[in-house]
Amino acid sequence: MATPRGRVSFDAGNVGFIVQHELWDGNIQDHSDQGVVILVQVGDETALRFNCFDIEKSYVYAPDGKNIQYRMDQTTDGNPIGWSVRTMRSNLGAMLEAAGYSDAAAGLDMDAVNTALDEVDSTARVKFAADRNTVKHNRGTDIIEAGNIRFGLEMRRQASGDGGLAIHVLSDLAGNTGRVFTEETELLAFDCFRDEPHYHYGPRNKNHRIFWDKTLVPDPLGWCLDQFKTGKLKAMIERAGYPGVAADLDDDVLASAVQRVEQRGREMEATGIPAEVTPNIVQ
């Protein structure tokens, strides 16, 4: 699983609660997603796990043992944090029994549990927003306009030594083009890196990351160009959380711009990874 971020613990008599943020990367940790996890601890063991993510909304009995998983229904259950806390207030004993922790279920102090769950609820809601992993990349050194979007290209080098061509799909989301309050936002980012190539849906929004399998995708730039040429960009922008931008794409203008992205991208790749690190604006 993903490395937990900002873990907070709460005691509640003979059980405890842990709230932590997790970022999952596609092709590495199941699927691209992020959100808050609530764990119910019995001693050093995790008895229950509640996944309150953007996509993954589920709970697990004894994740390190029985590992029995059920899905929440976001249509009927509503907010996953609220549902998880309400469910534990009314069913924690029965759920511990089902997970195989009968002694813990019998010894619950529900006054202590409910007091702790007040803190779990508020902490989880804050962390869902405050600990969200987002990134603000540079816009690129070469800008290619494509109607209501633009492509920003740059050669990047990370501190680890990895790097390569990055393609930033950008759009103005507030105000009118040319106004002082216009806000250019990165909708998608494609990091065609040498060692760990990957792409981001909504880097400043959802930041769901998918890593390419280099065996199947030896040429990430070629993969990107294929998506652009076959009409996939609209669906990708929608998935990133920007349906209005996707609806206003002009296919003819886009096709012309993609030709220039291909030509310039290949030229830039031929220059190699920069000697100096090119950090993000905000990580």
Coordinates of N, CA and C in Angstrom, one line a residue, residues 56 63 148 159 185 188 208 217 278:
E56 N -12.0 5.0 -4.4 CA -12.1 3.8 -3.5 C -12.9 4.2 -2.2
P63 N -7.7 -6.4 7.7 CA -6.9 -6.3 6.4 C -5.6 -7.1 6.4
N148 N -8.7 26.6 -26.9 CA -8.9 27.0 -25.5 C -7.9 26.3 -24.5
A159 N 15.8 15.6 -8.8 CA 16.9 15.5 -7.9 C 17.5 14.1 -7.9
T185 N -4.2 27.1 -15.4 CA -4.2 25.9 -14.6 C -3.8 24.8 -15.5
L188 N -3.6 18.5 -17.2 CA -2.9 17.2 -17.3 C -1.4 17.4 -17.4
H208 N -4.3 12.4 -9.6 CA -4.3 11.0 -9.7 C -3.2 10.6 -10.7
V217 N 5.2 0.2 -22.8 CA 5.2 1.6 -23.4 C 6.7 2.1 -23.3
T278 N 15.5 20.7 -12.4 CA 14.4 21.7 -12.7 C 13.3 21.4 -11.7

